[in-house]
Short mmCIF file of C-alpha atoms and ligand atoms in Angstrom, two decimals:
data_model
loop_
_atom_site.label_atom_id
_atom_site.label_comp_id
_atom_site.label_asym_id
_atom_site.label_seq_id
_atom_site.Cartn_x
_atom_site.Cartn_y
_atom_site.Cartn_z
CA MET A 1 -20.35 10.65 28.80
CA LEU A 2 -22.71 13.16 26.92
CA ILE A 3 -20.59 14.96 24.21
CA HIS A 4 -23.05 17.72 23.28
CA SER A 5 -23.51 21.09 21.27
CA ALA A 6 -21.46 20.18 18.03
CA SER A 7 -22.87 22.80 15.70
CA GLN A 8 -22.73 19.71 13.01
CA LEU A 9 -22.49 16.14 14.23
CA LEU A 10 -21.28 14.58 10.83
CA THR A 11 -22.71 10.71 11.78
CA LEU A 12 -21.49 9.18 8.25
CA SER A 13 -24.21 6.51 9.06
CA GLY A 14 -25.53 3.95 6.27
CA GLY A 15 -22.13 2.18 5.69
CA PRO A 16 -19.62 2.80 2.92
CA GLN A 17 -20.40 5.10 0.01
CA ARG A 18 -20.35 4.19 -3.60
CA GLY A 19 -20.41 6.00 -6.63
CA HIS A 20 -21.54 9.63 -6.22
CA ASP A 21 -23.20 8.71 -2.66
CA LEU A 22 -19.74 9.68 -1.81
CA GLY A 23 -20.33 12.79 0.56
CA SER A 24 -23.39 11.51 2.33
CA LEU A 25 -22.47 13.15 5.76
CA GLY A 26 -25.50 12.24 8.02
CA ILE A 27 -25.37 15.98 9.75
CA ILE A 28 -27.19 16.22 12.60
CA PRO A 29 -27.19 20.36 13.50
CA ASP A 30 -26.46 20.90 17.28
CA GLY A 31 -25.66 17.22 17.55
CA ALA A 32 -24.77 14.90 20.44
CA LEU A 33 -23.84 11.33 21.30
CA LEU A 34 -23.60 9.23 24.46
CA ILE A 35 -20.44 7.25 24.81
CA GLU A 36 -20.58 4.24 27.47
CA ASP A 37 -16.72 2.69 28.14
CA GLU A 38 -15.63 2.57 24.31
CA THR A 39 -18.63 2.39 22.65
CA ILE A 40 -21.49 4.83 21.27
CA LEU A 41 -24.90 4.44 22.76
CA ALA A 42 -26.65 7.04 21.25
CA VAL A 43 -26.74 9.73 18.69
CA GLY A 44 -29.52 12.88 18.14
CA THR A 45 -29.95 16.58 18.89
CA THR A 46 -28.19 18.05 22.04
CA ASP A 47 -32.10 18.55 23.10
CA GLU A 48 -32.99 14.92 22.94
CA LEU A 49 -29.96 13.13 24.48
CA ARG A 50 -30.09 15.74 27.50
CA ALA A 51 -33.59 15.06 28.09
CA ALA A 52 -32.87 11.53 27.54
CA TYR A 53 -29.99 11.17 29.68
CA PRO A 54 -29.73 14.21 32.30
CA ASP A 55 -27.83 12.82 34.67
CA GLU A 56 -24.68 11.78 32.48
CA PRO A 57 -21.39 13.45 32.93
CA THR A 58 -20.94 16.22 29.79
CA LEU A 59 -18.56 17.45 27.71
CA ASP A 60 -19.18 20.61 25.72
CA ALA A 61 -18.05 20.48 21.89
CA GLY A 62 -18.46 24.30 22.14
CA ASN A 63 -20.46 24.84 18.88
CA LYS A 64 -17.42 23.10 16.80
CA VAL A 65 -17.70 20.06 14.50
CA VAL A 66 -17.82 16.37 15.91
CA MET A 67 -16.92 13.66 13.27
CA PRO A 68 -15.50 9.82 13.14
CA GLY A 69 -11.64 9.98 13.53
CA PHE A 70 -9.68 9.43 10.30
CA VAL A 71 -8.98 6.12 9.23
CA ASP A 72 -5.70 5.93 7.13
CA PRO A 73 -6.05 2.83 5.00
CA HIS A 74 -2.57 3.02 3.42
CA THR A 75 0.66 3.73 5.47
CA HIS A 76 4.30 2.48 5.44
CA LEU A 77 4.74 4.10 8.88
CA ILE A 78 7.67 1.89 10.31
CA TRP A 79 11.04 2.29 8.75
CA ALA A 80 14.64 3.38 10.04
CA GLY A 81 16.57 6.77 8.52
CA ASP A 82 15.60 8.96 6.32
CA ARG A 83 15.96 9.76 2.45
CA ALA A 84 16.41 13.73 2.70
CA ALA A 85 19.55 13.35 0.08
CA GLU A 86 17.16 11.53 -2.48
CA PHE A 87 14.68 14.32 -2.14
CA GLU A 88 17.48 16.59 -3.36
CA ARG A 89 18.52 14.36 -6.33
CA ARG A 90 14.72 14.06 -7.38
CA LEU A 91 14.39 18.01 -7.48
CA GLN A 92 17.64 17.91 -9.91
CA GLY A 93 15.35 15.82 -12.44
CA ILE A 94 16.15 12.20 -11.46
CA SER A 95 13.05 10.21 -11.19
CA TYR A 96 11.83 7.93 -8.24
CA LEU A 97 11.85 4.90 -10.49
CA GLU A 98 15.48 5.52 -11.76
CA ILE A 99 16.42 5.88 -8.16
CA LEU A 100 14.94 2.45 -7.32
CA ALA A 101 16.82 0.64 -10.28
CA GLU A 102 20.12 2.16 -8.99
CA GLY A 103 19.78 -0.16 -5.76
CA GLY A 104 18.23 3.14 -4.08
CA GLY A 105 14.86 4.66 -3.06
CA ILE A 106 13.00 1.68 -1.09
CA LEU A 107 16.15 -0.62 -1.27
CA SER A 108 18.18 2.52 0.72
CA THR A 109 15.34 2.25 3.51
CA VAL A 110 15.92 -1.61 3.32
CA ARG A 111 19.43 -1.16 4.12
CA THR A 112 18.76 0.99 7.21
CA THR A 113 15.84 -1.11 8.66
CA ARG A 114 17.59 -4.16 8.29
CA THR A 115 20.41 -3.07 10.62
CA SER A 116 17.87 -1.84 12.93
CA SER A 117 16.91 -3.66 16.20
CA MET A 118 13.10 -3.87 16.78
CA SER A 119 13.14 -1.09 19.80
CA LYS A 120 15.32 1.15 17.34
CA MET A 121 12.61 0.90 14.97
CA MET A 122 10.00 1.61 17.14
CA GLU A 123 11.42 4.75 18.75
CA GLU A 124 12.03 6.00 15.44
CA THR A 125 8.22 5.19 14.86
CA ARG A 126 6.69 6.54 17.65
CA PRO A 127 6.74 10.08 16.94
CA ARG A 128 5.01 9.63 13.63
CA LEU A 129 2.17 7.67 15.32
CA TRP A 130 1.66 10.67 17.59
CA SER A 131 1.79 13.20 14.91
CA MET A 132 -0.72 11.11 13.06
CA PHE A 133 -2.90 10.59 16.28
CA SER A 134 -3.01 14.76 17.07
CA PHE A 135 -3.85 15.36 13.59
CA GLY A 136 -6.90 12.81 13.92
CA THR A 137 -6.14 9.62 12.48
CA THR A 138 -7.63 6.78 15.01
CA THR A 139 -6.91 4.10 13.08
CA ALA A 140 -4.14 3.24 10.37
CA GLU A 141 -3.04 0.46 8.36
CA ALA A 142 0.83 0.19 8.39
CA LYS A 143 2.89 -2.01 5.88
CA THR A 144 6.10 -3.78 6.10
CA GLY A 145 8.37 -3.95 3.12
CA TYR A 146 11.27 -2.57 4.30
CA GLY A 147 12.95 -5.95 5.21
CA LEU A 148 12.53 -8.27 2.09
CA ARG A 149 13.90 -11.27 3.92
CA THR A 150 11.69 -13.23 6.58
CA ALA A 151 13.36 -12.52 9.53
CA THR A 152 13.39 -8.93 9.31
CA GLU A 153 9.84 -8.74 7.76
CA LEU A 154 8.41 -10.49 11.11
CA ARG A 155 10.27 -8.38 13.14
CA MET A 156 8.70 -5.42 11.43
CA LEU A 157 5.49 -7.19 11.85
CA GLN A 158 6.18 -7.68 15.81
CA ALA A 159 7.05 -3.82 16.12
CA LEU A 160 3.91 -2.90 14.59
CA LEU A 161 2.09 -5.27 16.81
CA ALA A 162 3.93 -3.70 19.95
CA LEU A 163 2.88 -0.24 18.81
CA ASN A 164 -0.66 -1.22 18.41
CA ASP A 165 -0.46 -2.40 22.02
CA GLU A 166 0.84 0.93 23.43
CA GLY A 167 -2.11 2.62 21.70
CA PRO A 168 -3.74 4.75 21.50
CA LEU A 169 -3.61 4.88 17.61
CA GLU A 170 -4.76 1.56 16.34
CA ILE A 171 -2.68 0.00 13.95
CA LEU A 172 -3.71 -2.82 11.23
CA PRO A 173 -0.84 -4.51 9.85
CA THR A 174 -0.02 -5.57 6.23
CA PHE A 175 2.75 -7.77 4.95
CA LEU A 176 4.47 -6.15 2.13
CA GLY A 177 7.54 -8.79 1.53
CA ALA A 178 6.64 -7.87 -1.80
CA HIS A 179 7.61 -4.24 -1.99
CA ALA A 180 10.65 -4.35 -4.14
CA ILE A 181 13.53 -6.89 -5.63
CA PRO A 182 15.81 -7.31 -2.91
CA PRO A 183 19.47 -6.71 -4.02
CA GLU A 184 20.55 -10.37 -3.27
CA TYR A 185 17.73 -11.20 -5.94
CA ARG A 186 18.40 -8.36 -8.17
CA ASP A 187 19.04 -10.42 -11.58
CA ARG A 188 16.13 -13.27 -10.50
CA PRO A 189 13.15 -11.57 -9.41
CA ASP A 190 11.16 -14.76 -10.11
CA ASP A 191 13.69 -16.68 -7.45
CA TYR A 192 12.32 -13.95 -4.87
CA THR A 193 8.85 -14.63 -5.96
CA ASP A 194 9.36 -18.34 -5.32
CA LEU A 195 10.63 -17.45 -1.80
CA LEU A 196 7.49 -14.96 -1.22
CA CYS A 197 5.04 -17.95 -2.33
CA ASP A 198 6.94 -20.85 -1.10
CA THR A 199 8.76 -19.98 2.06
CA MET A 200 7.56 -16.39 3.38
CA LEU A 201 3.83 -16.72 2.82
CA PRO A 202 3.68 -20.21 4.69
CA ILE A 203 5.77 -18.96 7.47
CA LEU A 204 3.66 -16.20 7.93
CA ALA A 205 0.71 -18.14 8.05
CA GLN A 206 2.07 -20.02 11.01
CA TRP A 207 3.93 -17.66 12.95
CA TRP A 208 0.81 -15.36 12.95
CA PRO A 209 -1.43 -17.12 15.27
CA HIS A 210 1.37 -17.74 17.61
CA HIS A 211 2.22 -14.06 17.92
CA ALA A 212 -1.22 -12.44 17.28
CA PRO A 213 -3.80 -14.69 18.44
CA TYR A 214 -6.24 -11.94 19.10
CA HIS A 215 -5.91 -10.22 15.60
CA PRO A 216 -7.18 -10.79 12.27
CA LEU A 217 -4.83 -12.19 9.47
CA PRO A 218 -2.98 -9.15 8.33
CA PHE A 219 -3.16 -8.03 4.63
CA VAL A 220 -0.67 -9.28 2.06
CA ASP A 221 -0.02 -6.35 -0.74
CA VAL A 222 2.39 -6.35 -3.68
CA PHE A 223 3.96 -3.58 -5.73
CA CYS A 224 3.01 -4.05 -8.91
CA GLU A 225 4.88 -1.57 -10.71
CA THR A 226 8.03 -1.67 -13.64
CA GLY A 227 11.03 -2.31 -11.85
CA ALA A 228 9.07 -4.07 -8.83
CA PHE A 229 6.81 -6.95 -9.56
CA ASP A 230 4.97 -7.60 -12.84
CA LEU A 231 1.34 -8.38 -13.25
CA GLU A 232 2.38 -12.32 -13.45
CA GLN A 233 4.52 -12.06 -10.17
CA SER A 234 1.96 -10.03 -8.52
CA ARG A 235 -0.58 -12.50 -9.48
CA ARG A 236 1.08 -15.69 -8.28
CA ILE A 237 2.00 -13.94 -4.96
CA LEU A 238 -1.43 -12.72 -4.43
CA THR A 239 -3.08 -15.99 -5.10
CA ARG A 240 -0.78 -18.02 -2.98
CA ALA A 241 -1.60 -15.20 -0.03
CA ARG A 242 -5.49 -15.92 -0.89
CA GLU A 243 -5.10 -19.68 -0.60
CA LEU A 244 -3.51 -19.35 2.62
CA GLY A 245 -6.42 -17.05 3.80
CA PHE A 246 -5.03 -13.76 3.88
CA PRO A 247 -7.23 -10.75 2.74
CA LEU A 248 -5.37 -8.66 -0.25
CA LYS A 249 -4.13 -5.51 -1.23
CA ILE A 250 -1.96 -4.28 -4.08
CA HIS A 251 -0.05 -1.05 -4.92
CA ALA A 252 -1.57 -0.28 -8.62
CA ASP A 253 -0.89 2.06 -11.69
CA GLU A 254 1.35 4.43 -9.55
CA PHE A 255 3.61 4.98 -12.47
CA ASP A 256 2.64 2.58 -15.24
CA ASN A 257 -0.51 0.79 -15.72
CA LEU A 258 0.53 -2.95 -15.65
CA GLY A 259 -3.34 -4.15 -14.99
CA GLY A 260 -2.83 -4.17 -11.10
CA ALA A 261 -6.42 -2.84 -10.48
CA ALA A 262 -7.99 -5.24 -12.67
CA LEU A 263 -6.32 -7.91 -10.95
CA ALA A 264 -7.28 -6.80 -7.48
CA ALA A 265 -10.99 -6.90 -8.53
CA GLU A 266 -10.35 -10.49 -10.10
CA LEU A 267 -8.60 -11.74 -6.80
CA ASP A 268 -11.19 -10.01 -4.57
CA ALA A 269 -8.86 -7.59 -2.97
CA VAL A 270 -10.18 -5.59 -0.06
CA SER A 271 -8.54 -2.42 -1.77
CA ALA A 272 -6.29 -1.53 -5.02
CA ASP A 273 -4.24 1.74 -3.82
CA HIS A 274 -2.64 4.42 -5.92
CA LEU A 275 -4.20 4.27 -9.57
CA VAL A 276 -3.30 7.22 -10.96
CA ALA A 277 -2.07 5.25 -14.43
CA THR A 278 -5.44 2.70 -14.46
CA SER A 279 -7.22 2.64 -17.90
CA GLN A 280 -10.64 3.03 -17.96
CA GLU A 281 -11.23 -0.71 -18.55
CA ASP A 282 -9.49 -1.13 -15.36
CA ILE A 283 -11.45 1.27 -13.48
CA GLN A 284 -14.77 -0.16 -14.88
CA ALA A 285 -13.44 -3.82 -13.76
CA LEU A 286 -12.62 -2.11 -10.19
CA ALA A 287 -16.09 -0.51 -9.75
CA GLY A 288 -17.79 -2.97 -10.66
CA SER A 289 -16.24 -5.32 -7.36
CA ASP A 290 -16.10 -4.85 -3.90
CA THR A 291 -12.31 -3.92 -4.03
CA VAL A 292 -11.73 -0.39 -2.54
CA ALA A 293 -10.12 2.21 -4.75
CA VAL A 294 -7.68 4.37 -2.35
CA ALA A 295 -6.33 7.32 -3.91
CA LEU A 296 -2.97 8.74 -2.62
CA PRO A 297 -2.82 12.10 -3.30
CA ALA A 298 -0.02 13.29 -1.00
CA THR A 299 2.29 10.65 -3.37
CA PRO A 300 2.05 12.62 -6.74
CA PHE A 301 2.33 15.86 -4.72
CA GLY A 302 5.20 14.86 -3.02
CA LEU A 303 6.92 13.42 -6.20
CA ALA A 304 6.15 17.04 -7.92
CA GLU A 305 4.03 14.84 -10.54
CA GLN A 306 1.02 16.48 -12.48
CA VAL A 307 -1.35 13.42 -12.59
CA TYR A 308 -3.57 12.34 -9.93
CA THR A 309 -6.25 9.35 -9.37
CA PRO A 310 -9.20 9.98 -11.81
CA ALA A 311 -11.53 10.06 -9.16
CA GLN A 312 -14.36 11.48 -11.18
CA ASP A 313 -14.33 8.63 -13.29
CA ILE A 314 -14.18 6.08 -10.17
CA LEU A 315 -17.30 7.99 -9.13
CA ASP A 316 -19.01 8.00 -12.34
CA ALA A 317 -18.63 3.92 -12.88
CA GLY A 318 -19.88 3.50 -9.31
CA GLY A 319 -16.63 2.52 -7.48
CA LEU A 320 -15.73 2.86 -3.32
CA LEU A 321 -13.21 5.81 -3.11
CA ALA A 322 -11.07 6.10 -0.24
CA ILE A 323 -7.91 8.27 0.54
CA ALA A 324 -5.06 7.61 2.51
CA THR A 325 -1.43 9.55 3.27
CA ASP A 326 0.62 6.67 1.88
CA LEU A 327 3.15 7.99 4.70
CA ASN A 328 6.59 6.79 3.64
CA PRO A 329 9.96 7.77 3.62
CA GLY A 330 10.20 8.18 -0.06
CA THR A 331 7.30 9.69 -2.02
CA ALA A 332 5.01 11.34 0.85
CA TRP A 333 6.59 11.55 4.66
CA CYS A 334 2.86 13.03 5.49
CA GLU A 335 1.57 11.93 8.85
CA ASN A 336 -1.47 14.33 8.09
CA MET A 337 -5.15 13.12 6.42
CA GLN A 338 -5.89 16.78 7.12
CA PHE A 339 -3.21 17.22 3.89
CA ALA A 340 -4.45 14.32 1.94
CA MET A 341 -7.87 15.97 1.76
CA PRO A 342 -7.05 19.45 0.51
CA LEU A 343 -5.05 17.64 -2.32
CA ALA A 344 -8.10 15.36 -2.99
CA CYS A 345 -10.25 18.63 -3.41
CA ARG A 346 -8.32 20.55 -5.82
CA TYR A 347 -6.74 17.60 -7.94
CA MET A 348 -9.17 14.94 -7.82
CA ARG A 349 -12.21 17.25 -7.54
CA LEU A 350 -13.79 15.96 -4.50
CA THR A 351 -16.17 17.98 -2.52
CA PRO A 352 -15.00 18.56 1.32
CA ALA A 353 -17.88 16.50 1.66
CA GLN A 354 -16.45 13.45 -0.42
CA ALA A 355 -13.07 14.06 0.99
CA ILE A 356 -14.51 13.48 4.66
CA SER A 357 -16.51 10.22 3.62
CA ALA A 358 -13.45 8.95 1.78
CA ALA A 359 -11.19 9.36 5.05
CA THR A 360 -13.81 7.65 7.52
CA ILE A 361 -16.49 5.35 6.50
CA ASN A 362 -14.84 4.44 3.13
CA SER A 363 -11.23 4.07 4.36
CA ALA A 364 -12.74 2.05 6.91
CA ALA A 365 -13.83 -0.50 4.52
CA ALA A 366 -10.64 -0.35 3.01
CA VAL A 367 -9.35 -2.09 6.31
CA GLN A 368 -12.41 -4.19 6.59
CA LEU A 369 -13.58 -2.16 9.71
CA ALA A 370 -16.67 -0.41 8.27
CA ASP A 371 -18.81 -2.25 10.79
CA ARG A 372 -17.06 -1.00 13.81
CA ILE A 373 -15.40 2.39 12.83
CA GLY A 374 -15.87 5.43 10.15
CA SER A 375 -18.88 6.66 11.31
CA LEU A 376 -20.95 7.48 14.57
CA GLU A 377 -23.66 5.28 15.21
CA PRO A 378 -24.82 3.31 18.05
CA GLY A 379 -22.80 0.32 18.84
CA LYS A 380 -19.83 1.66 17.25
CA GLN A 381 -16.47 2.25 18.66
CA ALA A 382 -16.10 5.74 20.37
CA ASP A 383 -13.57 7.00 17.97
CA LEU A 384 -14.20 10.36 17.24
CA LEU A 385 -12.79 14.34 16.48
CA ILE A 386 -14.01 17.57 17.76
CA LEU A 387 -12.61 20.04 15.27
CA THR A 388 -11.70 23.62 16.07
CA VAL A 389 -14.02 24.61 13.39
CA PRO A 390 -17.97 25.16 13.03
CA ASP A 391 -18.36 24.02 9.51
CA TYR A 392 -17.22 20.95 8.04
CA ARG A 393 -16.25 22.20 4.78
CA HIS A 394 -13.24 24.03 6.39
CA LEU A 395 -11.20 20.37 6.02
CA GLY A 396 -10.55 20.58 2.43
CA TYR A 397 -10.55 24.32 2.20
CA ARG A 398 -7.80 24.82 4.72
CA PHE A 399 -4.59 23.12 4.84
CA GLY A 400 -1.23 23.14 6.60
CA ALA A 401 -2.98 23.85 10.16
CA ASN A 402 -4.31 21.26 12.61
CA LEU A 403 -8.13 21.96 12.76
CA VAL A 404 -8.48 18.86 15.49
CA GLN A 405 -9.13 20.11 19.11
CA THR A 406 -9.71 17.20 20.54
CA VAL A 407 -9.37 13.21 19.76
CA VAL A 408 -11.55 10.61 21.58
CA LYS A 409 -10.00 7.21 20.93
CA LYS A 410 -12.17 3.87 22.26
CA GLY A 411 -13.77 6.37 24.66
CA HIS A 412 -10.39 8.09 26.23
CA ILE A 413 -9.80 11.71 25.62
CA TYR A 414 -7.10 13.19 24.06
CA PRO A 415 -7.05 16.92 24.08
CA ASN A 416 -4.58 18.53 21.66
O1 LIG B 501 3.58 3.82 -1.95
N1 LIG B 501 5.17 2.86 -4.03
C1 LIG B 501 6.00 1.99 -3.34
N2 LIG B 501 5.87 2.44 -2.12
C2 LIG B 501 5.62 3.42 -1.45
C3 LIG B 501 7.26 4.08 -1.38
C4 LIG B 501 7.66 3.77 -0.65
C5 LIG B 501 9.02 4.19 -0.37
O2 LIG B 501 9.73 4.96 -1.53
O3 LIG B 501 9.91 4.28 0.46
C6 LIG B 501 4.78 3.90 -1.90
O4 LIG B 501 4.59 5.43 -2.76
FE1 LIG B 502 2.63 2.90 -0.63
#
């Protein structure tokens, strides 16, 4: 199939974009691309590709932008229940970490998720996946972390694998058993850290090849934060995970600077995420590594806070910057990368082009898939969007509406 007559074909070619290279869209005016099955075979101008492939069935992009599907590299998309009542309390002035310390917040979702069957979890999650997909997310990372005990954490992983098999959204699971200290370990967080290191992670390492033989190992993530896991506990968990061969992620500096970003760089984590309270020193450490800095602007927005990820400092230091939604029932129930982007433009001062790179090729790097998705290049997977607009800058400029007209996932066409 030949998709032709794109006003702007954004190729994002050339791999992940460091520092001020961010925003290199590789635009082909009047662009076209050729797809066979689930793979991109050729990219060029409409004239070139029409001449080279005259007999190919065609799809007219109608003088609109064609670009890679969004990759959302940080979500907590599977859970049961909601926290609408907590939202009202936060509006009255009680903070997110205060609610967590009371046994609410994440722990409230842990209670509803622990009592949910796998099919109930999947049923509540499916509409969110379709919403993400229709807003243009073709691949998403997805964390566990509302079980905090082996059986429920594994049930969450099993549900994520099953939802991935249902498609069309591709899901990359992350084990976040270290999301909070479960109530039964409230006064002995080190014992829960031991449980993670000595029992849960080794069980996961054995469980995975049997239940997901065709998938790479999941990421292992830790919420390194006041009231969750301190730096030493985070280091122990991530070091153990690394010994077992898992790729690493970390929630660092969402509220307080505990040093999680430098730890991520030291342990060669795939990404360090949130990065709001990050020190200049830690930004330098991160930027000097291959760890992707993942900003989650829907989270400070969702918490009505004023401070966002210091993206300009990360770019000045030469870091790899990506953005994600952080979709979760507490801080940011946001399924839409097209909402994270305008926030990144306004509060992190990204240009629309930079926000697009951060939501495609760099977010693909944040899930170790930059060689398969995140750009439109021959040999890559045919995951792409046809927008309703002729100029890419509408992404970032506009918000609150869906600017995706058609999603193409692995070569299959899904009109909105
Ligand atoms: O990334 N901070 C920790 N985890 C999520 C929130 C999860 C929740 O509140 O349920 C986050 O913001
Ligand atoms: Fe998160």
